[in-house]
Amino acid sequence: MKLIVGLGNPGREYAATRHNAGAWWVARLADQLGVTLKVDTKFHGLCARIGRGESESWLLNPQTYMNASGRAVAALCRFYRIQPEQMLVVHDELDLPPGVSRLKLDGGLGGHNGLKDIVAQLGTREFWRLRIGIGHPGEKHAVVNYVLQPPRKEEASLIDTAINDSLEVWPLIAEGNYQAAMMKLHTQKQS
């Protein structure tokens, strides 16, 4: 894994919203690894390097707003010659309940504008996704307002649990042992 992207929206007004679950995950991983995400204007985001040489990887939280996430991802991928299949995109997932996280390669976009823009910029869906469940408001017309609001207290606790559970499989993901990571993550007792 050469690039780990946490999707979200920049700015204080969005920091605590459901749509930022991916950015929360990457920020927590950076803390766990003892690295600091810093503004890098050429990559339109907050970045940190992990490792050196052959084992070098990048953390990226785009600061372009969700609908233009692909701009940041494509800039970093092109500069460091990172192939899409060497990338993990961490994002909020309406189709999973709070407390659940899932890892997969490829797949649909589920109406997620951040994923849509990444696919548009890279020309492929062949990248890994870590989906952090945030639940669905029940009505399609309510989705935009829902993702741009902070989770309720009980949901926030479940989302936090899903982030912690999925961070536990990070070492397996980092070493490329995706099947073991999926097995462990998908069979954990999730709320």
mmCIF file with all atom_site columns, C-alpha atoms in Angstrom:
data_model
loop_
_atom_site.group_PDB
_atom_site.id
_atom_site.type_symbol
_atom_site.label_atom_id
_atom_site.label_alt_id
_atom_site.label_comp_id
_atom_site.label_asym_id
_atom_site.label_entity_id
_atom_site.label_seq_id
_atom_site.pdbx_PDB_ins_code
_atom_site.Cartn_x
_atom_site.Cartn_y
_atom_site.Cartn_z
_atom_site.occupancy
_atom_site.B_iso_or_equiv
_atom_site.pdbx_formal_charge
_atom_site.auth_seq_id
_atom_site.auth_comp_id
_atom_site.auth_asym_id
_atom_site.auth_atom_id
_atom_site.pdbx_PDB_model_num
ATOM 1   C CA . MET A 1 1   ? 0.000   0.000   0.000   1.00 0.00 ? 1   MET A CA 1
ATOM 2   C CA . LYS A 1 2   ? 1.641   3.215   -1.206  1.00 0.00 ? 2   LYS A CA 1
ATOM 3   C CA . LEU A 1 3   ? -1.158  5.734   -0.615  1.00 0.00 ? 3   LEU A CA 1
ATOM 4   C CA . ILE A 1 4   ? -3.820  5.895   2.092   1.00 0.00 ? 4   ILE A CA 1
ATOM 5   C CA . VAL A 1 5   ? -6.482  8.536   1.448   1.00 0.00 ? 5   VAL A CA 1
ATOM 6   C CA . GLY A 1 6   ? -9.040  9.725   4.003   1.00 0.00 ? 6   GLY A CA 1
ATOM 7   C CA . LEU A 1 7   ? -12.033 11.387  2.388   1.00 0.00 ? 7   LEU A CA 1
ATOM 8   C CA . GLY A 1 8   ? -13.724 14.364  3.995   1.00 0.00 ? 8   GLY A CA 1
ATOM 9   C CA . ASN A 1 9   ? -14.364 18.062  3.702   1.00 0.00 ? 9   ASN A CA 1
ATOM 10  C CA . PRO A 1 10  ? -11.899 20.690  4.942   1.00 0.00 ? 10  PRO A CA 1
ATOM 11  C CA . GLY A 1 11  ? -12.725 23.349  7.482   1.00 0.00 ? 11  GLY A CA 1
ATOM 12  C CA . ARG A 1 12  ? -13.939 23.545  11.031  1.00 0.00 ? 12  ARG A CA 1
ATOM 13  C CA . GLU A 1 13  ? -17.619 23.545  10.048  1.00 0.00 ? 13  GLU A CA 1
ATOM 14  C CA . TYR A 1 14  ? -17.268 20.034  8.535   1.00 0.00 ? 14  TYR A CA 1
ATOM 15  C CA . ALA A 1 15  ? -14.703 18.517  10.925  1.00 0.00 ? 15  ALA A CA 1
ATOM 16  C CA . ALA A 1 16  ? -17.260 16.644  13.055  1.00 0.00 ? 16  ALA A CA 1
ATOM 17  C CA . THR A 1 17  ? -19.640 15.598  10.238  1.00 0.00 ? 17  THR A CA 1
ATOM 18  C CA . ARG A 1 18  ? -20.361 12.000  9.161   1.00 0.00 ? 18  ARG A CA 1
ATOM 19  C CA . HIS A 1 19  ? -18.845 12.662  5.712   1.00 0.00 ? 19  HIS A CA 1
ATOM 20  C CA . ASN A 1 20  ? -15.432 13.061  7.378   1.00 0.00 ? 20  ASN A CA 1
ATOM 21  C CA . ALA A 1 21  ? -15.196 9.496   8.738   1.00 0.00 ? 21  ALA A CA 1
ATOM 22  C CA . GLY A 1 22  ? -12.399 8.690   6.255   1.00 0.00 ? 22  GLY A CA 1
ATOM 23  C CA . ALA A 1 23  ? -10.396 11.753  7.252   1.00 0.00 ? 23  ALA A CA 1
ATOM 24  C CA . TRP A 1 24  ? -10.840 10.807  10.935  1.00 0.00 ? 24  TRP A CA 1
ATOM 25  C CA . TRP A 1 25  ? -9.425  7.353   10.197  1.00 0.00 ? 25  TRP A CA 1
ATOM 26  C CA . VAL A 1 26  ? -6.318  8.689   8.428   1.00 0.00 ? 26  VAL A CA 1
ATOM 27  C CA . ALA A 1 27  ? -5.735  11.283  11.168  1.00 0.00 ? 27  ALA A CA 1
ATOM 28  C CA . ARG A 1 28  ? -5.951  8.518   13.778  1.00 0.00 ? 28  ARG A CA 1
ATOM 29  C CA . LEU A 1 29  ? -3.546  6.328   11.755  1.00 0.00 ? 29  LEU A CA 1
ATOM 30  C CA . ALA A 1 30  ? -1.082  9.246   11.539  1.00 0.00 ? 30  ALA A CA 1
ATOM 31  C CA . ASP A 1 31  ? -1.222  9.604   15.336  1.00 0.00 ? 31  ASP A CA 1
ATOM 32  C CA . GLN A 1 32  ? -0.746  5.864   15.779  1.00 0.00 ? 32  GLN A CA 1
ATOM 33  C CA . LEU A 1 33  ? 2.299   5.920   13.461  1.00 0.00 ? 33  LEU A CA 1
ATOM 34  C CA . GLY A 1 34  ? 3.748   9.043   15.083  1.00 0.00 ? 34  GLY A CA 1
ATOM 35  C CA . VAL A 1 35  ? 3.631   11.202  11.935  1.00 0.00 ? 35  VAL A CA 1
ATOM 36  C CA . THR A 1 36  ? 2.082   14.631  11.388  1.00 0.00 ? 36  THR A CA 1
ATOM 37  C CA . LEU A 1 37  ? -0.234  15.479  8.512   1.00 0.00 ? 37  LEU A CA 1
ATOM 38  C CA . LYS A 1 38  ? 0.985   18.772  7.026   1.00 0.00 ? 38  LYS A CA 1
ATOM 39  C CA . VAL A 1 39  ? -0.392  21.033  4.312   1.00 0.00 ? 39  VAL A CA 1
ATOM 40  C CA . ASP A 1 40  ? 1.145   20.286  0.915   1.00 0.00 ? 40  ASP A CA 1
ATOM 41  C CA . THR A 1 41  ? -0.259  22.648  -1.717  1.00 0.00 ? 41  THR A CA 1
ATOM 42  C CA . LYS A 1 42  ? 1.031   20.669  -4.707  1.00 0.00 ? 42  LYS A CA 1
ATOM 43  C CA . PHE A 1 43  ? -1.093  17.712  -3.527  1.00 0.00 ? 43  PHE A CA 1
ATOM 44  C CA . HIS A 1 44  ? -4.050  19.844  -2.404  1.00 0.00 ? 44  HIS A CA 1
ATOM 45  C CA . GLY A 1 45  ? -4.179  18.241  1.018   1.00 0.00 ? 45  GLY A CA 1
ATOM 46  C CA . LEU A 1 46  ? -2.729  17.273  4.341   1.00 0.00 ? 46  LEU A CA 1
ATOM 47  C CA . CYS A 1 47  ? 0.082   14.748  3.776   1.00 0.00 ? 47  CYS A CA 1
ATOM 48  C CA . ALA A 1 48  ? 2.548   12.645  5.708   1.00 0.00 ? 48  ALA A CA 1
ATOM 49  C CA . ARG A 1 49  ? 5.193   10.201  4.547   1.00 0.00 ? 49  ARG A CA 1
ATOM 50  C CA . ILE A 1 50  ? 5.561   6.812   6.214   1.00 0.00 ? 50  ILE A CA 1
ATOM 51  C CA . GLY A 1 51  ? 8.794   4.889   5.781   1.00 0.00 ? 51  GLY A CA 1
ATOM 52  C CA . ARG A 1 52  ? 11.558  5.416   3.233   1.00 0.00 ? 52  ARG A CA 1
ATOM 53  C CA . GLY A 1 53  ? 12.749  3.930   -0.030  1.00 0.00 ? 53  GLY A CA 1
ATOM 54  C CA . GLU A 1 54  ? 10.876  0.809   -1.170  1.00 0.00 ? 54  GLU A CA 1
ATOM 55  C CA . SER A 1 55  ? 8.656   0.857   1.925   1.00 0.00 ? 55  SER A CA 1
ATOM 56  C CA . GLU A 1 56  ? 7.656   4.522   1.476   1.00 0.00 ? 56  GLU A CA 1
ATOM 57  C CA . SER A 1 57  ? 3.928   5.248   1.676   1.00 0.00 ? 57  SER A CA 1
ATOM 58  C CA . TRP A 1 58  ? 1.850   8.401   1.900   1.00 0.00 ? 58  TRP A CA 1
ATOM 59  C CA . LEU A 1 59  ? -1.112  9.475   3.995   1.00 0.00 ? 59  LEU A CA 1
ATOM 60  C CA . LEU A 1 60  ? -3.397  12.046  2.369   1.00 0.00 ? 60  LEU A CA 1
ATOM 61  C CA . ASN A 1 61  ? -6.476  13.905  3.557   1.00 0.00 ? 61  ASN A CA 1
ATOM 62  C CA . PRO A 1 62  ? -7.563  15.966  0.526   1.00 0.00 ? 62  PRO A CA 1
ATOM 63  C CA . GLN A 1 63  ? -8.466  19.575  1.290   1.00 0.00 ? 63  GLN A CA 1
ATOM 64  C CA . THR A 1 64  ? -10.358 20.102  -1.973  1.00 0.00 ? 64  THR A CA 1
ATOM 65  C CA . TYR A 1 65  ? -13.878 19.384  -0.683  1.00 0.00 ? 65  TYR A CA 1
ATOM 66  C CA . MET A 1 66  ? -15.380 15.968  -1.243  1.00 0.00 ? 66  MET A CA 1
ATOM 67  C CA . ASN A 1 67  ? -16.565 16.530  -4.832  1.00 0.00 ? 67  ASN A CA 1
ATOM 68  C CA . ALA A 1 68  ? -12.998 17.298  -5.982  1.00 0.00 ? 68  ALA A CA 1
ATOM 69  C CA . SER A 1 69  ? -11.116 14.637  -3.967  1.00 0.00 ? 69  SER A CA 1
ATOM 70  C CA . GLY A 1 70  ? -9.757  13.100  -7.169  1.00 0.00 ? 70  GLY A CA 1
ATOM 71  C CA . ARG A 1 71  ? -7.719  16.214  -7.881  1.00 0.00 ? 71  ARG A CA 1
ATOM 72  C CA . ALA A 1 72  ? -5.582  15.651  -4.754  1.00 0.00 ? 72  ALA A CA 1
ATOM 73  C CA . VAL A 1 73  ? -5.400  11.879  -5.227  1.00 0.00 ? 73  VAL A CA 1
ATOM 74  C CA . ALA A 1 74  ? -4.407  12.108  -8.902  1.00 0.00 ? 74  ALA A CA 1
ATOM 75  C CA . ALA A 1 75  ? -1.731  14.754  -8.185  1.00 0.00 ? 75  ALA A CA 1
ATOM 76  C CA . LEU A 1 76  ? -0.022  12.575  -5.578  1.00 0.00 ? 76  LEU A CA 1
ATOM 77  C CA . CYS A 1 77  ? -0.427  9.360   -7.616  1.00 0.00 ? 77  CYS A CA 1
ATOM 78  C CA . ARG A 1 78  ? 1.114   10.957  -10.717 1.00 0.00 ? 78  ARG A CA 1
ATOM 79  C CA . PHE A 1 79  ? 4.003   12.568  -8.836  1.00 0.00 ? 79  PHE A CA 1
ATOM 80  C CA . TYR A 1 80  ? 5.035   9.375   -7.021  1.00 0.00 ? 80  TYR A CA 1
ATOM 81  C CA . ARG A 1 81  ? 3.929   6.974   -9.793  1.00 0.00 ? 81  ARG A CA 1
ATOM 82  C CA . ILE A 1 82  ? 1.495   5.185   -7.513  1.00 0.00 ? 82  ILE A CA 1
ATOM 83  C CA . GLN A 1 83  ? -0.808  2.714   -9.238  1.00 0.00 ? 83  GLN A CA 1
ATOM 84  C CA . PRO A 1 84  ? -4.499  2.724   -8.225  1.00 0.00 ? 84  PRO A CA 1
ATOM 85  C CA . GLU A 1 85  ? -4.293  -0.848  -6.876  1.00 0.00 ? 85  GLU A CA 1
ATOM 86  C CA . GLN A 1 86  ? -1.588  0.394   -4.449  1.00 0.00 ? 86  GLN A CA 1
ATOM 87  C CA . MET A 1 87  ? -4.068  2.832   -2.897  1.00 0.00 ? 87  MET A CA 1
ATOM 88  C CA . LEU A 1 88  ? -6.527  2.551   -0.021  1.00 0.00 ? 88  LEU A CA 1
ATOM 89  C CA . VAL A 1 89  ? -9.374  5.077   0.061   1.00 0.00 ? 89  VAL A CA 1
ATOM 90  C CA . VAL A 1 90  ? -11.093 5.331   3.454   1.00 0.00 ? 90  VAL A CA 1
ATOM 91  C CA . HIS A 1 91  ? -14.595 6.795   3.301   1.00 0.00 ? 91  HIS A CA 1
ATOM 92  C CA . ASP A 1 92  ? -17.975 7.052   4.989   1.00 0.00 ? 92  ASP A CA 1
ATOM 93  C CA . GLU A 1 93  ? -20.504 4.452   3.832   1.00 0.00 ? 93  GLU A CA 1
ATOM 94  C CA . LEU A 1 94  ? -24.273 5.026   3.937   1.00 0.00 ? 94  LEU A CA 1
ATOM 95  C CA . ASP A 1 95  ? -25.011 1.367   3.177   1.00 0.00 ? 95  ASP A CA 1
ATOM 96  C CA . LEU A 1 96  ? -23.322 0.109   6.363   1.00 0.00 ? 96  LEU A CA 1
ATOM 97  C CA . PRO A 1 97  ? -24.671 0.778   9.848   1.00 0.00 ? 97  PRO A CA 1
ATOM 98  C CA . PRO A 1 98  ? -22.562 2.705   12.361  1.00 0.00 ? 98  PRO A CA 1
ATOM 99  C CA . GLY A 1 99  ? -20.155 0.313   14.072  1.00 0.00 ? 99  GLY A CA 1
ATOM 100 C CA . VAL A 1 100 ? -19.366 -1.672  10.907  1.00 0.00 ? 100 VAL A CA 1
ATOM 101 C CA . SER A 1 101 ? -16.382 -1.306  8.588   1.00 0.00 ? 101 SER A CA 1
ATOM 102 C CA . ARG A 1 102 ? -15.548 -3.305  5.478   1.00 0.00 ? 102 ARG A CA 1
ATOM 103 C CA . LEU A 1 103 ? -12.516 -3.638  3.204   1.00 0.00 ? 103 LEU A CA 1
ATOM 104 C CA . LYS A 1 104 ? -12.837 -4.358  -0.504  1.00 0.00 ? 104 LYS A CA 1
ATOM 105 C CA . LEU A 1 105 ? -11.165 -3.924  -3.864  1.00 0.00 ? 105 LEU A CA 1
ATOM 106 C CA . ASP A 1 106 ? -13.064 -2.189  -6.641  1.00 0.00 ? 106 ASP A CA 1
ATOM 107 C CA . GLY A 1 107 ? -16.859 -2.028  -6.627  1.00 0.00 ? 107 GLY A CA 1
ATOM 108 C CA . GLY A 1 108 ? -19.604 0.480   -7.145  1.00 0.00 ? 108 GLY A CA 1
ATOM 109 C CA . LEU A 1 109 ? -19.584 4.101   -6.117  1.00 0.00 ? 109 LEU A CA 1
ATOM 110 C CA . GLY A 1 110 ? -22.838 4.130   -4.164  1.00 0.00 ? 110 GLY A CA 1
ATOM 111 C CA . GLY A 1 111 ? -23.464 7.763   -5.104  1.00 0.00 ? 111 GLY A CA 1
ATOM 112 C CA . HIS A 1 112 ? -20.362 8.826   -3.140  1.00 0.00 ? 112 HIS A CA 1
ATOM 113 C CA . ASN A 1 113 ? -19.087 12.022  -4.804  1.00 0.00 ? 113 ASN A CA 1
ATOM 114 C CA . GLY A 1 114 ? -15.550 11.639  -3.463  1.00 0.00 ? 114 GLY A CA 1
ATOM 115 C CA . LEU A 1 115 ? -15.245 8.164   -4.998  1.00 0.00 ? 115 LEU A CA 1
ATOM 116 C CA . LYS A 1 116 ? -16.853 9.380   -8.237  1.00 0.00 ? 116 LYS A CA 1
ATOM 117 C CA . ASP A 1 117 ? -14.255 12.125  -8.612  1.00 0.00 ? 117 ASP A CA 1
ATOM 118 C CA . ILE A 1 118 ? -11.352 9.774   -7.856  1.00 0.00 ? 118 ILE A CA 1
ATOM 119 C CA . VAL A 1 119 ? -12.603 7.352   -10.521 1.00 0.00 ? 119 VAL A CA 1
ATOM 120 C CA . ALA A 1 120 ? -13.068 10.235  -12.979 1.00 0.00 ? 120 ALA A CA 1
ATOM 121 C CA . GLN A 1 121 ? -9.502  11.459  -12.361 1.00 0.00 ? 121 GLN A CA 1
ATOM 122 C CA . LEU A 1 122 ? -7.804  8.028   -12.377 1.00 0.00 ? 122 LEU A CA 1
ATOM 123 C CA . GLY A 1 123 ? -10.001 6.366   -15.002 1.00 0.00 ? 123 GLY A CA 1
ATOM 124 C CA . THR A 1 124 ? -10.449 3.201   -12.920 1.00 0.00 ? 124 THR A CA 1
ATOM 125 C CA . ARG A 1 125 ? -12.319 1.728   -9.954  1.00 0.00 ? 125 ARG A CA 1
ATOM 126 C CA . GLU A 1 126 ? -9.472  -0.717  -9.250  1.00 0.00 ? 126 GLU A CA 1
ATOM 127 C CA . PHE A 1 127 ? -8.397  0.555   -5.849  1.00 0.00 ? 127 PHE A CA 1
ATOM 128 C CA . TRP A 1 128 ? -8.940  -0.626  -2.298  1.00 0.00 ? 128 TRP A CA 1
ATOM 129 C CA . ARG A 1 129 ? -11.678 0.916   -0.175  1.00 0.00 ? 129 ARG A CA 1
ATOM 130 C CA . LEU A 1 130 ? -12.164 0.853   3.559   1.00 0.00 ? 130 LEU A CA 1
ATOM 131 C CA . ARG A 1 131 ? -15.810 1.686   4.144   1.00 0.00 ? 131 ARG A CA 1
ATOM 132 C CA . ILE A 1 132 ? -16.747 3.137   7.547   1.00 0.00 ? 132 ILE A CA 1
ATOM 133 C CA . GLY A 1 133 ? -20.465 2.687   8.223   1.00 0.00 ? 133 GLY A CA 1
ATOM 134 C CA . ILE A 1 134 ? -22.428 5.823   9.074   1.00 0.00 ? 134 ILE A CA 1
ATOM 135 C CA . GLY A 1 135 ? -25.935 4.475   8.419   1.00 0.00 ? 135 GLY A CA 1
ATOM 136 C CA . HIS A 1 136 ? -28.607 5.877   6.102   1.00 0.00 ? 136 HIS A CA 1
ATOM 137 C CA . PRO A 1 137 ? -31.216 8.505   6.961   1.00 0.00 ? 137 PRO A CA 1
ATOM 138 C CA . GLY A 1 138 ? -33.902 6.352   5.300   1.00 0.00 ? 138 GLY A CA 1
ATOM 139 C CA . GLU A 1 139 ? -34.895 8.847   2.628   1.00 0.00 ? 139 GLU A CA 1
ATOM 140 C CA . LYS A 1 140 ? -32.776 9.525   -0.468  1.00 0.00 ? 140 LYS A CA 1
ATOM 141 C CA . HIS A 1 141 ? -33.592 13.257  -0.417  1.00 0.00 ? 141 HIS A CA 1
ATOM 142 C CA . ALA A 1 142 ? -32.238 13.506  3.162   1.00 0.00 ? 142 ALA A CA 1
ATOM 143 C CA . VAL A 1 143 ? -28.761 12.100  2.366   1.00 0.00 ? 143 VAL A CA 1
ATOM 144 C CA . VAL A 1 144 ? -26.914 15.383  1.688   1.00 0.00 ? 144 VAL A CA 1
ATOM 145 C CA . ASN A 1 145 ? -28.070 16.993  4.932   1.00 0.00 ? 145 ASN A CA 1
ATOM 146 C CA . TYR A 1 146 ? -27.419 13.732  6.826   1.00 0.00 ? 146 TYR A CA 1
ATOM 147 C CA . VAL A 1 147 ? -23.772 13.300  5.764   1.00 0.00 ? 147 VAL A CA 1
ATOM 148 C CA . LEU A 1 148 ? -23.057 16.972  6.473   1.00 0.00 ? 148 LEU A CA 1
ATOM 149 C CA . GLN A 1 149 ? -24.281 16.713  10.082  1.00 0.00 ? 149 GLN A CA 1
ATOM 150 C CA . PRO A 1 150 ? -22.401 15.320  13.095  1.00 0.00 ? 150 PRO A CA 1
ATOM 151 C CA . PRO A 1 151 ? -23.512 11.829  14.124  1.00 0.00 ? 151 PRO A CA 1
ATOM 152 C CA . ARG A 1 152 ? -25.769 11.478  17.156  1.00 0.00 ? 152 ARG A CA 1
ATOM 153 C CA . LYS A 1 153 ? -23.925 10.561  20.357  1.00 0.00 ? 153 LYS A CA 1
ATOM 154 C CA . GLU A 1 154 ? -24.704 6.829   20.146  1.00 0.00 ? 154 GLU A CA 1
ATOM 155 C CA . GLU A 1 155 ? -23.753 6.751   16.429  1.00 0.00 ? 155 GLU A CA 1
ATOM 156 C CA . ALA A 1 156 ? -20.503 8.603   17.129  1.00 0.00 ? 156 ALA A CA 1
ATOM 157 C CA . SER A 1 157 ? -19.540 5.939   19.661  1.00 0.00 ? 157 SER A CA 1
ATOM 158 C CA . LEU A 1 158 ? -20.265 3.149   17.135  1.00 0.00 ? 158 LEU A CA 1
ATOM 159 C CA . ILE A 1 159 ? -18.353 4.930   14.348  1.00 0.00 ? 159 ILE A CA 1
ATOM 160 C CA . ASP A 1 160 ? -15.429 5.339   16.725  1.00 0.00 ? 160 ASP A CA 1
ATOM 161 C CA . THR A 1 161 ? -15.547 1.594   17.439  1.00 0.00 ? 161 THR A CA 1
ATOM 162 C CA . ALA A 1 162 ? -15.547 0.823   13.690  1.00 0.00 ? 162 ALA A CA 1
ATOM 163 C CA . ILE A 1 163 ? -12.521 3.083   13.220  1.00 0.00 ? 163 ILE A CA 1
ATOM 164 C CA . ASN A 1 164 ? -10.683 1.389   16.088  1.00 0.00 ? 164 ASN A CA 1
ATOM 165 C CA . ASP A 1 165 ? -11.557 -2.095  14.807  1.00 0.00 ? 165 ASP A CA 1
ATOM 166 C CA . SER A 1 166 ? -10.362 -1.290  11.293  1.00 0.00 ? 166 SER A CA 1
ATOM 167 C CA . LEU A 1 167 ? -7.154  0.323   12.579  1.00 0.00 ? 167 LEU A CA 1
ATOM 168 C CA . GLU A 1 168 ? -6.388  -3.017  14.239  1.00 0.00 ? 168 GLU A CA 1
ATOM 169 C CA . VAL A 1 169 ? -6.065  -4.626  10.796  1.00 0.00 ? 169 VAL A CA 1
ATOM 170 C CA . TRP A 1 170 ? -3.816  -1.841  9.460   1.00 0.00 ? 170 TRP A CA 1
ATOM 171 C CA . PRO A 1 171 ? -0.622  -3.924  9.892   1.00 0.00 ? 171 PRO A CA 1
ATOM 172 C CA . LEU A 1 172 ? -2.123  -6.653  7.670   1.00 0.00 ? 172 LEU A CA 1
ATOM 173 C CA . ILE A 1 173 ? -3.175  -4.085  5.048   1.00 0.00 ? 173 ILE A CA 1
ATOM 174 C CA . ALA A 1 174 ? 0.252   -2.405  5.184   1.00 0.00 ? 174 ALA A CA 1
ATOM 175 C CA . GLU A 1 175 ? 2.013   -5.693  4.436   1.00 0.00 ? 175 GLU A CA 1
ATOM 176 C CA . GLY A 1 176 ? -0.389  -6.481  1.576   1.00 0.00 ? 176 GLY A CA 1
ATOM 177 C CA . ASN A 1 177 ? -2.161  -9.323  3.361   1.00 0.00 ? 177 ASN A CA 1
ATOM 178 C CA . TYR A 1 178 ? -5.603  -8.130  2.279   1.00 0.00 ? 178 TYR A CA 1
ATOM 179 C CA . GLN A 1 179 ? -7.385  -11.480 2.583   1.00 0.00 ? 179 GLN A CA 1
ATOM 180 C CA . ALA A 1 180 ? -6.309  -11.852 6.220   1.00 0.00 ? 180 ALA A CA 1
ATOM 181 C CA . ALA A 1 181 ? -7.284  -8.220  6.894   1.00 0.00 ? 181 ALA A CA 1
ATOM 182 C CA . MET A 1 182 ? -10.743 -8.773  5.382   1.00 0.00 ? 182 MET A CA 1
ATOM 183 C CA . MET A 1 183 ? -11.216 -12.040 7.267   1.00 0.00 ? 183 MET A CA 1
ATOM 184 C CA . LYS A 1 184 ? -10.302 -10.443 10.591  1.00 0.00 ? 184 LYS A CA 1
ATOM 185 C CA . LEU A 1 185 ? -12.263 -7.237  10.003  1.00 0.00 ? 185 LEU A CA 1
ATOM 186 C CA . HIS A 1 186 ? -15.365 -8.897  8.595   1.00 0.00 ? 186 HIS A CA 1
ATOM 187 C CA . THR A 1 187 ? -15.578 -11.525 11.338  1.00 0.00 ? 187 THR A CA 1
ATOM 188 C CA . GLN A 1 188 ? -14.940 -9.198  14.297  1.00 0.00 ? 188 GLN A CA 1
ATOM 189 C CA . LYS A 1 189 ? -17.888 -8.798  16.600  1.00 0.00 ? 189 LYS A CA 1
ATOM 190 C CA . GLN A 1 190 ? -19.234 -5.536  15.234  1.00 0.00 ? 190 GLN A CA 1
ATOM 191 C CA . SER A 1 191 ? -22.043 -3.586  16.814  1.00 0.00 ? 191 SER A CA 1
#
